[in-house]
Amino acid sequence: MLQTPAVKFVNPRYGQLVIGPPGSGKTTYCHYAYNFYKELGREIGVVNLDPANESMEYKPVIDVMELITVEDVMEQYHLGPNGALMYCAEFLEAHFEDWFLPELRKASATCNYFLFDCPGQVELYTHHTAMATVFEKLQKEGYHLVTVNLIDSHYCSEPTKFVSTLLLALNMMLRMGLPHVNVLSKADLLRKHESKLQFNLDFYTDVLDLKYLLESLDDTPTMKKYRKLNEAICSMVEDYALVTFQLLDARSTASMLRLRNHIDKANGYIYKAGEETAVNSLMACAVGAEAESMRQAHDIDPYVAC
């Protein structure tokens, strides 16, 4: 369990640890979030911690690929992509003091808010300790961190996938030991999967009574024999009562604003004077797109048909 530092820092620094399975939209989120927070007036920078990220849509202030890359590790040590990613994570941990920390201190001269674009291999957060150790060291350096766990919203379309999503999210929350915000990304694409959703969208975001999810699993012939296992998983998720989800359309200003509120509460960020004015300006630009959804629920209706 990561411990909160007892020391008070005069110039606090903040960070979002953007994690999630491959294809969940982490790099895209970092791109849009960087522009969004920049418009709000925050001194923000993006740190690429993914040694296999060759399609960045942003210019990072720190790039782990200057230290090590998955491609080089695979070639030199004849490892597969997963093994190479774990090696890279351990290499970053080993060089935290002599490479990563000095780079962060240089970047902190112009930034006090960071988006950490992390690798997408979930085993790094559910079974491995290197990344958790890096995050713990960041905390000790005075960074107020929040884990932003992006999960593709299409996993709601199948009960089996959603059960796996719940277990994965809970595992990450317990092992990371940090303030945590689970996000269903690509919410703007939910309309394509709406016909497959067996429940209202708030069932998935609020993780309501999971016995109904078990009944849906029983309707799947191949899953009946796993009923006791699924029942145990759902019971554990409900007992901890930790997992909920926020919806995100990274291209929507209103959606980003709502997620910002949850993230700021989680890592204790207090925005500067003037940021609220910037928020009002952004909302004025988005009012045409947001007006219809404002007449309904903010967090649900924009993503499904009325």
PDB file of N, CA and C in Angstrom, residues 86-186:
ATOM      1  N   MET A  86       7.926  -5.689 -19.574  1.00  0.00           N
ATOM      2  CA  MET A  86       8.260  -5.869 -18.163  1.00  0.00           C
ATOM      3  C   MET A  86       9.722  -5.514 -17.899  1.00  0.00           C
ATOM      4  N   TYR A  87      10.591  -5.898 -18.819  1.00  0.00           N
ATOM      5  CA  TYR A  87      12.001  -5.543 -18.681  1.00  0.00           C
ATOM      6  C   TYR A  87      12.159  -4.021 -18.681  1.00  0.00           C
ATOM      7  N   CYS A  88      11.448  -3.354 -19.581  1.00  0.00           N
ATOM      8  CA  CYS A  88      11.538  -1.888 -19.663  1.00  0.00           C
ATOM      9  C   CYS A  88      11.048  -1.225 -18.377  1.00  0.00           C
ATOM     10  N   ALA A  89       9.979  -1.776 -17.794  1.00  0.00           N
ATOM     11  CA  ALA A  89       9.455  -1.221 -16.546  1.00  0.00           C
ATOM     12  C   ALA A  89      10.478  -1.372 -15.428  1.00  0.00           C
ATOM     13  N   GLU A  90      11.133  -2.514 -15.370  1.00  0.00           N
ATOM     14  CA  GLU A  90      12.154  -2.734 -14.356  1.00  0.00           C
ATOM     15  C   GLU A  90      13.369  -1.837 -14.606  1.00  0.00           C
ATOM     16  N   PHE A  91      13.677  -1.593 -15.868  1.00  0.00           N
ATOM     17  CA  PHE A  91      14.801  -0.728 -16.224  1.00  0.00           C
ATOM     18  C   PHE A  91      14.513   0.717 -15.799  1.00  0.00           C
ATOM     19  N   LEU A  92      13.270   1.161 -16.013  1.00  0.00           N
ATOM     20  CA  LEU A  92      12.874   2.499 -15.576  1.00  0.00           C
ATOM     21  C   LEU A  92      12.958   2.613 -14.065  1.00  0.00           C
ATOM     22  N   GLU A  93      12.490   1.581 -13.360  1.00  0.00           N
ATOM     23  CA  GLU A  93      12.572   1.578 -11.896  1.00  0.00           C
ATOM     24  C   GLU A  93      14.026   1.680 -11.437  1.00  0.00           C
ATOM     25  N   ALA A  94      14.907   0.924 -12.088  1.00  0.00           N
ATOM     26  CA  ALA A  94      16.327   0.920 -11.706  1.00  0.00           C
ATOM     27  C   ALA A  94      16.997   2.263 -11.974  1.00  0.00           C
ATOM     28  N   HIS A  95      16.487   3.006 -12.974  1.00  0.00           N
ATOM     29  CA  HIS A  95      17.098   4.281 -13.346  1.00  0.00           C
ATOM     30  C   HIS A  95      16.225   5.472 -12.941  1.00  0.00           C
ATOM     31  N   PHE A  96      15.417   5.268 -11.906  1.00  0.00           N
ATOM     32  CA  PHE A  96      14.564   6.360 -11.437  1.00  0.00           C
ATOM     33  C   PHE A  96      15.406   7.524 -10.930  1.00  0.00           C
ATOM     34  N   GLU A  97      16.402   7.225 -10.108  1.00  0.00           N
ATOM     35  CA  GLU A  97      17.194   8.278  -9.470  1.00  0.00           C
ATOM     36  C   GLU A  97      18.145   8.964 -10.438  1.00  0.00           C
ATOM     37  N   ASP A  98      18.755   8.215 -11.346  1.00  0.00           N
ATOM     38  CA  ASP A  98      19.802   8.808 -12.190  1.00  0.00           C
ATOM     39  C   ASP A  98      19.301   9.307 -13.543  1.00  0.00           C
ATOM     40  N   TRP A  99      18.072   8.935 -13.933  1.00  0.00           N
ATOM     41  CA  TRP A  99      17.565   9.435 -15.216  1.00  0.00           C
ATOM     42  C   TRP A  99      16.197  10.098 -15.079  1.00  0.00           C
ATOM     43  N   PHE A 100      15.221   9.345 -14.558  1.00  0.00           N
ATOM     44  CA  PHE A 100      13.850   9.846 -14.573  1.00  0.00           C
ATOM     45  C   PHE A 100      13.666  11.057 -13.661  1.00  0.00           C
ATOM     46  N   LEU A 101      14.170  10.979 -12.428  1.00  0.00           N
ATOM     47  CA  LEU A 101      13.987  12.074 -11.485  1.00  0.00           C
ATOM     48  C   LEU A 101      14.663  13.367 -11.952  1.00  0.00           C
ATOM     49  N   PRO A 102      15.898  13.315 -12.444  1.00  0.00           N
ATOM     50  CA  PRO A 102      16.488  14.553 -12.984  1.00  0.00           C
ATOM     51  C   PRO A 102      15.700  15.144 -14.153  1.00  0.00           C
ATOM     52  N   GLU A 103      15.159  14.272 -15.018  1.00  0.00           N
ATOM     53  CA  GLU A 103      14.348  14.756 -16.139  1.00  0.00           C
ATOM     54  C   GLU A 103      13.075  15.436 -15.624  1.00  0.00           C
ATOM     55  N   LEU A 104      12.469  14.850 -14.605  1.00  0.00           N
ATOM     56  CA  LEU A 104      11.264  15.451 -14.016  1.00  0.00           C
ATOM     57  C   LEU A 104      11.562  16.801 -13.377  1.00  0.00           C
ATOM     58  N   ARG A 105      12.688  16.894 -12.714  1.00  0.00           N
ATOM     59  CA  ARG A 105      13.038  18.156 -12.063  1.00  0.00           C
ATOM     60  C   ARG A 105      13.261  19.257 -13.094  1.00  0.00           C
ATOM     61  N   LYS A 106      13.834  18.892 -14.228  1.00  0.00           N
ATOM     62  CA  LYS A 106      14.008  19.881 -15.294  1.00  0.00           C
ATOM     63  C   LYS A 106      12.649  20.304 -15.845  1.00  0.00           C
ATOM     64  N   ALA A 107      11.767  19.317 -16.059  1.00  0.00           N
ATOM     65  CA  ALA A 107      10.438  19.628 -16.593  1.00  0.00           C
ATOM     66  C   ALA A 107       9.613  20.446 -15.608  1.00  0.00           C
ATOM     67  N   SER A 108       9.875  20.263 -14.299  1.00  0.00           N
ATOM     68  CA  SER A 108       9.109  20.972 -13.271  1.00  0.00           C
ATOM     69  C   SER A 108       9.410  22.465 -13.246  1.00  0.00           C
ATOM     70  N   ALA A 109      10.435  22.880 -13.968  1.00  0.00           N
ATOM     71  CA  ALA A 109      10.738  24.309 -14.049  1.00  0.00           C
ATOM     72  C   ALA A 109       9.644  25.055 -14.796  1.00  0.00           C
ATOM     73  N   THR A 110       8.939  24.351 -15.683  1.00  0.00           N
ATOM     74  CA  THR A 110       7.881  24.990 -16.470  1.00  0.00           C
ATOM     75  C   THR A 110       6.511  24.335 -16.266  1.00  0.00           C
ATOM     76  N   CYS A 111       6.466  23.183 -15.606  1.00  0.00           N
ATOM     77  CA  CYS A 111       5.197  22.456 -15.418  1.00  0.00           C
ATOM     78  C   CYS A 111       5.036  22.059 -13.953  1.00  0.00           C
ATOM     79  N   ASN A 112       3.812  22.088 -13.481  1.00  0.00           N
ATOM     80  CA  ASN A 112       3.526  21.538 -12.151  1.00  0.00           C
ATOM     81  C   ASN A 112       2.367  20.541 -12.198  1.00  0.00           C
ATOM     82  N   TYR A 113       1.911  20.239 -13.410  1.00  0.00           N
ATOM     83  CA  TYR A 113       0.823  19.272 -13.591  1.00  0.00           C
ATOM     84  C   TYR A 113       1.224  18.364 -14.755  1.00  0.00           C
ATOM     85  N   PHE A 114       1.225  17.043 -14.497  1.00  0.00           N
ATOM     86  CA  PHE A 114       1.734  16.108 -15.492  1.00  0.00           C
ATOM     87  C   PHE A 114       0.701  15.027 -15.823  1.00  0.00           C
ATOM     88  N   LEU A 115       0.660  14.675 -17.085  1.00  0.00           N
ATOM     89  CA  LEU A 115      -0.083  13.497 -17.550  1.00  0.00           C
ATOM     90  C   LEU A 115       0.943  12.420 -17.868  1.00  0.00           C
ATOM     91  N   PHE A 116       0.903  11.321 -17.123  1.00  0.00           N
ATOM     92  CA  PHE A 116       1.829  10.218 -17.342  1.00  0.00           C
ATOM     93  C   PHE A 116       1.143   9.168 -18.214  1.00  0.00           C
ATOM     94  N   ASP A 117       1.564   9.082 -19.472  1.00  0.00           N
ATOM     95  CA  ASP A 117       1.002   8.120 -20.417  1.00  0.00           C
ATOM     96  C   ASP A 117       1.707   6.789 -20.212  1.00  0.00           C
ATOM     97  N   CYS A 118       1.035   5.858 -19.544  1.00  0.00           N
ATOM     98  CA  CYS A 118       1.671   4.622 -19.080  1.00  0.00           C
ATOM     99  C   CYS A 118       1.473   3.467 -20.067  1.00  0.00           C
ATOM    100  N   PRO A 119       2.300   2.429 -19.964  1.00  0.00           N
ATOM    101  CA  PRO A 119       2.154   1.258 -20.843  1.00  0.00           C
ATOM    102  C   PRO A 119       0.789   0.605 -20.679  1.00  0.00           C
ATOM    103  N   GLY A 120       0.359  -0.100 -21.721  1.00  0.00           N
ATOM    104  CA  GLY A 120      -0.970  -0.693 -21.712  1.00  0.00           C
ATOM    105  C   GLY A 120      -1.036  -2.128 -21.242  1.00  0.00           C
ATOM    106  N   GLN A 121       0.079  -2.737 -20.908  1.00  0.00           N
ATOM    107  CA  GLN A 121       0.055  -4.130 -20.458  1.00  0.00           C
ATOM    108  C   GLN A 121      -0.474  -4.181 -19.024  1.00  0.00           C
ATOM    109  N   VAL A 122      -1.648  -4.765 -18.837  1.00  0.00           N
ATOM    110  CA  VAL A 122      -2.305  -4.697 -17.526  1.00  0.00           C
ATOM    111  C   VAL A 122      -1.537  -5.472 -16.466  1.00  0.00           C
ATOM    112  N   GLU A 123      -0.744  -6.475 -16.864  1.00  0.00           N
ATOM    113  CA  GLU A 123       0.022  -7.237 -15.879  1.00  0.00           C
ATOM    114  C   GLU A 123       1.000  -6.361 -15.105  1.00  0.00           C
ATOM    115  N   LEU A 124       1.385  -5.236 -15.701  1.00  0.00           N
ATOM    116  CA  LEU A 124       2.296  -4.323 -15.015  1.00  0.00           C
ATOM    117  C   LEU A 124       1.656  -3.712 -13.773  1.00  0.00           C
ATOM    118  N   TYR A 125       0.322  -3.748 -13.712  1.00  0.00           N
ATOM    119  CA  TYR A 125      -0.391  -3.142 -12.582  1.00  0.00           C
ATOM    120  C   TYR A 125      -1.123  -4.180 -11.734  1.00  0.00           C
ATOM    121  N   THR A 126      -1.302  -5.379 -12.266  1.00  0.00           N
ATOM    122  CA  THR A 126      -2.031  -6.406 -11.518  1.00  0.00           C
ATOM    123  C   THR A 126      -1.116  -7.480 -10.934  1.00  0.00           C
ATOM    124  N   HIS A 127       0.066  -7.696 -11.520  1.00  0.00           N
ATOM    125  CA  HIS A 127       0.940  -8.779 -11.065  1.00  0.00           C
ATOM    126  C   HIS A 127       2.396  -8.353 -10.852  1.00  0.00           C
ATOM    127  N   HIS A 128       2.771  -7.218 -11.382  1.00  0.00           N
ATOM    128  CA  HIS A 128       4.162  -6.782 -11.354  1.00  0.00           C
ATOM    129  C   HIS A 128       4.289  -5.583 -10.429  1.00  0.00           C
ATOM    130  N   THR A 129       5.482  -5.321  -9.918  1.00  0.00           N
ATOM    131  CA  THR A 129       5.642  -4.263  -8.916  1.00  0.00           C
ATOM    132  C   THR A 129       6.430  -3.050  -9.410  1.00  0.00           C
ATOM    133  N   ALA A 130       7.070  -3.139 -10.586  1.00  0.00           N
ATOM    134  CA  ALA A 130       7.979  -2.066 -11.013  1.00  0.00           C
ATOM    135  C   ALA A 130       7.267  -0.717 -11.149  1.00  0.00           C
ATOM    136  N   MET A 131       6.135  -0.696 -11.841  1.00  0.00           N
ATOM    137  CA  MET A 131       5.430   0.574 -12.052  1.00  0.00           C
ATOM    138  C   MET A 131       4.889   1.122 -10.730  1.00  0.00           C
ATOM    139  N   ALA A 132       4.382   0.240  -9.875  1.00  0.00           N
ATOM    140  CA  ALA A 132       3.886   0.686  -8.566  1.00  0.00           C
ATOM    141  C   ALA A 132       5.012   1.309  -7.752  1.00  0.00           C
ATOM    142  N   THR A 133       6.219   0.751  -7.875  1.00  0.00           N
ATOM    143  CA  THR A 133       7.369   1.300  -7.156  1.00  0.00           C
ATOM    144  C   THR A 133       7.730   2.679  -7.695  1.00  0.00           C
ATOM    145  N   VAL A 134       7.681   2.850  -9.014  1.00  0.00           N
ATOM    146  CA  VAL A 134       7.939   4.151  -9.625  1.00  0.00           C
ATOM    147  C   VAL A 134       6.930   5.174  -9.121  1.00  0.00           C
ATOM    148  N   PHE A 135       5.655   4.787  -9.086  1.00  0.00           N
ATOM    149  CA  PHE A 135       4.611   5.710  -8.626  1.00  0.00           C
ATOM    150  C   PHE A 135       4.803   6.066  -7.150  1.00  0.00           C
ATOM    151  N   GLU A 136       5.219   5.084  -6.356  1.00  0.00           N
ATOM    152  CA  GLU A 136       5.446   5.331  -4.933  1.00  0.00           C
ATOM    153  C   GLU A 136       6.585   6.340  -4.741  1.00  0.00           C
ATOM    154  N   LYS A 137       7.630   6.203  -5.556  1.00  0.00           N
ATOM    155  CA  LYS A 137       8.749   7.150  -5.470  1.00  0.00           C
ATOM    156  C   LYS A 137       8.315   8.555  -5.892  1.00  0.00           C
ATOM    157  N   LEU A 138       7.416   8.623  -6.878  1.00  0.00           N
ATOM    158  CA  LEU A 138       6.888   9.928  -7.278  1.00  0.00           C
ATOM    159  C   LEU A 138       6.126  10.576  -6.126  1.00  0.00           C
ATOM    160  N   GLN A 139       5.354   9.764  -5.415  1.00  0.00           N
ATOM    161  CA  GLN A 139       4.625  10.297  -4.257  1.00  0.00           C
ATOM    162  C   GLN A 139       5.578  10.860  -3.214  1.00  0.00           C
ATOM    163  N   LYS A 140       6.662  10.140  -2.978  1.00  0.00           N
ATOM    164  CA  LYS A 140       7.628  10.593  -1.980  1.00  0.00           C
ATOM    165  C   LYS A 140       8.310  11.888  -2.405  1.00  0.00           C
ATOM    166  N   GLU A 141       8.324  12.143  -3.719  1.00  0.00           N
ATOM    167  CA  GLU A 141       8.891  13.385  -4.226  1.00  0.00           C
ATOM    168  C   GLU A 141       7.897  14.541  -4.147  1.00  0.00           C
ATOM    169  N   GLY A 142       6.693  14.252  -3.659  1.00  0.00           N
ATOM    170  CA  GLY A 142       5.715  15.312  -3.460  1.00  0.00           C
ATOM    171  C   GLY A 142       4.665  15.434  -4.535  1.00  0.00           C
ATOM    172  N   TYR A 143       4.566  14.433  -5.411  1.00  0.00           N
ATOM    173  CA  TYR A 143       3.541  14.476  -6.458  1.00  0.00           C
ATOM    174  C   TYR A 143       2.219  13.969  -5.897  1.00  0.00           C
ATOM    175  N   HIS A 144       1.168  14.757  -6.116  1.00  0.00           N
ATOM    176  CA  HIS A 144      -0.188  14.352  -5.741  1.00  0.00           C
ATOM    177  C   HIS A 144      -0.774  13.599  -6.936  1.00  0.00           C
ATOM    178  N   LEU A 145      -0.876  12.294  -6.799  1.00  0.00           N
ATOM    179  CA  LEU A 145      -1.197  11.452  -7.945  1.00  0.00           C
ATOM    180  C   LEU A 145      -2.616  10.903  -7.883  1.00  0.00           C
ATOM    181  N   VAL A 146      -3.169  10.675  -9.048  1.00  0.00           N
ATOM    182  CA  VAL A 146      -4.431   9.960  -9.192  1.00  0.00           C
ATOM    183  C   VAL A 146      -4.287   9.021 -10.381  1.00  0.00           C
ATOM    184  N   THR A 147      -4.761   7.800 -10.214  1.00  0.00           N
ATOM    185  CA  THR A 147      -4.750   6.836 -11.301  1.00  0.00           C
ATOM    186  C   THR A 147      -6.021   7.004 -12.120  1.00  0.00           C
ATOM    187  N   VAL A 148      -5.867   7.229 -13.412  1.00  0.00           N
ATOM    188  CA  VAL A 148      -7.008   7.333 -14.319  1.00  0.00           C
ATOM    189  C   VAL A 148      -6.991   6.079 -15.189  1.00  0.00           C
ATOM    190  N   ASN A 149      -7.896   5.168 -14.882  1.00  0.00           N
ATOM    191  CA  ASN A 149      -7.930   3.864 -15.529  1.00  0.00           C
ATOM    192  C   ASN A 149      -8.947   3.873 -16.666  1.00  0.00           C
ATOM    193  N   LEU A 150      -8.458   3.920 -17.901  1.00  0.00           N
ATOM    194  CA  LEU A 150      -9.346   3.957 -19.066  1.00  0.00           C
ATOM    195  C   LEU A 150      -9.683   2.546 -19.527  1.00  0.00           C
ATOM    196  N   ILE A 151     -10.965   2.297 -19.714  1.00  0.00           N
ATOM    197  CA  ILE A 151     -11.444   1.005 -20.217  1.00  0.00           C
ATOM    198  C   ILE A 151     -12.451   1.271 -21.325  1.00  0.00           C
ATOM    199  N   ASP A 152     -12.280   0.606 -22.445  1.00  0.00           N
ATOM    200  CA  ASP A 152     -13.147   0.826 -23.603  1.00  0.00           C
ATOM    201  C   ASP A 152     -14.599   0.532 -23.239  1.00  0.00           C
ATOM    202  N   SER A 153     -15.481   1.483 -23.520  1.00  0.00           N
ATOM    203  CA  SER A 153     -16.888   1.348 -23.117  1.00  0.00           C
ATOM    204  C   SER A 153     -17.608   0.202 -23.816  1.00  0.00           C
ATOM    205  N   HIS A 154     -17.047  -0.311 -24.907  1.00  0.00           N
ATOM    206  CA  HIS A 154     -17.754  -1.395 -25.597  1.00  0.00           C
ATOM    207  C   HIS A 154     -17.780  -2.671 -24.758  1.00  0.00           C
ATOM    208  N   TYR A 155     -16.968  -2.729 -23.680  1.00  0.00           N
ATOM    209  CA  TYR A 155     -16.994  -3.900 -22.798  1.00  0.00           C
ATOM    210  C   TYR A 155     -18.326  -4.015 -22.057  1.00  0.00           C
ATOM    211  N   CYS A 156     -19.097  -2.939 -22.045  1.00  0.00           N
ATOM    212  CA  CYS A 156     -20.427  -3.009 -21.427  1.00  0.00           C
ATOM    213  C   CYS A 156     -21.391  -3.846 -22.267  1.00  0.00           C
ATOM    214  N   SER A 157     -21.042  -4.061 -23.519  1.00  0.00           N
ATOM    215  CA  SER A 157     -21.986  -4.694 -24.440  1.00  0.00           C
ATOM    216  C   SER A 157     -22.121  -6.195 -24.225  1.00  0.00           C
ATOM    217  N   GLU A 158     -21.189  -6.796 -23.473  1.00  0.00           N
ATOM    218  CA  GLU A 158     -21.264  -8.227 -23.198  1.00  0.00           C
ATOM    219  C   GLU A 158     -21.044  -8.459 -21.707  1.00  0.00           C
ATOM    220  N   PRO A 159     -21.953  -9.196 -21.035  1.00  0.00           N
ATOM    221  CA  PRO A 159     -21.819  -9.422 -19.593  1.00  0.00           C
ATOM    222  C   PRO A 159     -20.490 -10.055 -19.199  1.00  0.00           C
ATOM    223  N   THR A 160     -19.985 -10.990 -20.015  1.00  0.00           N
ATOM    224  CA  THR A 160     -18.717 -11.652 -19.679  1.00  0.00           C
ATOM    225  C   THR A 160     -17.570 -10.644 -19.659  1.00  0.00           C
ATOM    226  N   LYS A 161     -17.549  -9.744 -20.640  1.00  0.00           N
ATOM    227  CA  LYS A 161     -16.492  -8.724 -20.694  1.00  0.00           C
ATOM    228  C   LYS A 161     -16.616  -7.746 -19.534  1.00  0.00           C
ATOM    229  N   PHE A 162     -17.842  -7.418 -19.164  1.00  0.00           N
ATOM    230  CA  PHE A 162     -18.022  -6.447 -18.084  1.00  0.00           C
ATOM    231  C   PHE A 162     -17.585  -7.031 -16.747  1.00  0.00           C
ATOM    232  N   VAL A 163     -17.846  -8.319 -16.520  1.00  0.00           N
ATOM    233  CA  VAL A 163     -17.372  -8.967 -15.292  1.00  0.00           C
ATOM    234  C   VAL A 163     -15.849  -8.924 -15.226  1.00  0.00           C
ATOM    235  N   SER A 164     -15.196  -9.206 -16.353  1.00  0.00           N
ATOM    236  CA  SER A 164     -13.730  -9.133 -16.400  1.00  0.00           C
ATOM    237  C   SER A 164     -13.249  -7.718 -16.125  1.00  0.00           C
ATOM    238  N   THR A 165     -13.975  -6.732 -16.668  1.00  0.00           N
ATOM    239  CA  THR A 165     -13.625  -5.326 -16.451  1.00  0.00           C
ATOM    240  C   THR A 165     -13.714  -4.959 -14.972  1.00  0.00           C
ATOM    241  N   LEU A 166     -14.771  -5.415 -14.298  1.00  0.00           N
ATOM    242  CA  LEU A 166     -14.941  -5.131 -12.875  1.00  0.00           C
ATOM    243  C   LEU A 166     -13.798  -5.716 -12.053  1.00  0.00           C
ATOM    244  N   LEU A 167     -13.446  -6.973 -12.357  1.00  0.00           N
ATOM    245  CA  LEU A 167     -12.379  -7.632 -11.612  1.00  0.00           C
ATOM    246  C   LEU A 167     -11.038  -6.947 -11.857  1.00  0.00           C
ATOM    247  N   LEU A 168     -10.775  -6.576 -13.103  1.00  0.00           N
ATOM    248  CA  LEU A 168      -9.538  -5.887 -13.445  1.00  0.00           C
ATOM    249  C   LEU A 168      -9.441  -4.545 -12.728  1.00  0.00           C
ATOM    250  N   ALA A 169     -10.532  -3.786 -12.751  1.00  0.00           N
ATOM    251  CA  ALA A 169     -10.531  -2.465 -12.110  1.00  0.00           C
ATOM    252  C   ALA A 169     -10.306  -2.580 -10.605  1.00  0.00           C
ATOM    253  N   LEU A 170     -10.976  -3.524  -9.970  1.00  0.00           N
ATOM    254  CA  LEU A 170     -10.819  -3.706  -8.526  1.00  0.00           C
ATOM    255  C   LEU A 170      -9.396  -4.121  -8.179  1.00  0.00           C
ATOM    256  N   ASN A 171      -8.842  -5.049  -8.963  1.00  0.00           N
ATOM    257  CA  ASN A 171      -7.467  -5.503  -8.744  1.00  0.00           C
ATOM    258  C   ASN A 171      -6.497  -4.329  -8.803  1.00  0.00           C
ATOM    259  N   MET A 172      -6.634  -3.495  -9.839  1.00  0.00           N
ATOM    260  CA  MET A 172      -5.742  -2.338  -9.991  1.00  0.00           C
ATOM    261  C   MET A 172      -5.890  -1.368  -8.824  1.00  0.00           C
ATOM    262  N   MET A 173      -7.115  -1.115  -8.400  1.00  0.00           N
ATOM    263  CA  MET A 173      -7.351  -0.167  -7.314  1.00  0.00           C
ATOM    264  C   MET A 173      -6.679  -0.631  -6.026  1.00  0.00           C
ATOM    265  N   LEU A 174      -6.795  -1.926  -5.731  1.00  0.00           N
ATOM    266  CA  LEU A 174      -6.239  -2.452  -4.489  1.00  0.00           C
ATOM    267  C   LEU A 174      -4.718  -2.514  -4.527  1.00  0.00           C
ATOM    268  N   ARG A 175      -4.172  -2.881  -5.676  1.00  0.00           N
ATOM    269  CA  ARG A 175      -2.722  -3.032  -5.771  1.00  0.00           C
ATOM    270  C   ARG A 175      -2.003  -1.687  -5.878  1.00  0.00           C
ATOM    271  N   MET A 176      -2.610  -0.722  -6.545  1.00  0.00           N
ATOM    272  CA  MET A 176      -1.951   0.566  -6.717  1.00  0.00           C
ATOM    273  C   MET A 176      -2.014   1.396  -5.434  1.00  0.00           C
ATOM    274  N   GLY A 177      -3.102   1.289  -4.697  1.00  0.00           N
ATOM    275  CA  GLY A 177      -3.219   2.008  -3.441  1.00  0.00           C
ATOM    276  C   GLY A 177      -3.198   3.512  -3.578  1.00  0.00           C
ATOM    277  N   LEU A 178      -3.707   4.026  -4.690  1.00  0.00           N
ATOM    278  CA  LEU A 178      -3.733   5.477  -4.952  1.00  0.00           C
ATOM    279  C   LEU A 178      -5.169   5.926  -5.182  1.00  0.00           C
ATOM    280  N   PRO A 179      -5.436   7.234  -5.038  1.00  0.00           N
ATOM    281  CA  PRO A 179      -6.745   7.734  -5.505  1.00  0.00           C
ATOM    282  C   PRO A 179      -6.965   7.280  -6.937  1.00  0.00           C
ATOM    283  N   HIS A 180      -8.168   6.861  -7.249  1.00  0.00           N
ATOM    284  CA  HIS A 180      -8.399   6.126  -8.494  1.00  0.00           C
ATOM    285  C   HIS A 180      -9.710   6.561  -9.131  1.00  0.00           C
ATOM    286  N   VAL A 181      -9.676   6.819 -10.426  1.00  0.00           N
ATOM    287  CA  VAL A 181     -10.892   7.136 -11.181  1.00  0.00           C
ATOM    288  C   VAL A 181     -10.967   6.173 -12.358  1.00  0.00           C
ATOM    289  N   ASN A 182     -12.010   5.345 -12.373  1.00  0.00           N
ATOM    290  CA  ASN A 182     -12.241   4.432 -13.497  1.00  0.00           C
ATOM    291  C   ASN A 182     -13.072   5.141 -14.555  1.00  0.00           C
ATOM    292  N   VAL A 183     -12.664   4.994 -15.799  1.00  0.00           N
ATOM    293  CA  VAL A 183     -13.300   5.731 -16.896  1.00  0.00           C
ATOM    294  C   VAL A 183     -13.682   4.778 -18.018  1.00  0.00           C
ATOM    295  N   LEU A 184     -14.923   4.879 -18.470  1.00  0.00           N
ATOM    296  CA  LEU A 184     -15.350   4.180 -19.689  1.00  0.00           C
ATOM    297  C   LEU A 184     -15.096   5.121 -20.855  1.00  0.00           C
ATOM    298  N   SER A 185     -14.043   4.847 -21.588  1.00  0.00           N
ATOM    299  CA  SER A 185     -13.634   5.738 -22.671  1.00  0.00           C
ATOM    300  C   SER A 185     -14.445   5.466 -23.938  1.00  0.00           C
ATOM    301  N   LYS A 186     -14.288   6.354 -24.910  1.00  0.00           N
ATOM    302  CA  LYS A 186     -14.984   6.253 -26.198  1.00  0.00           C
ATOM    303  C   LYS A 186     -16.498   6.170 -26.011  1.00  0.00           C
TER     304      LYS A 186
END
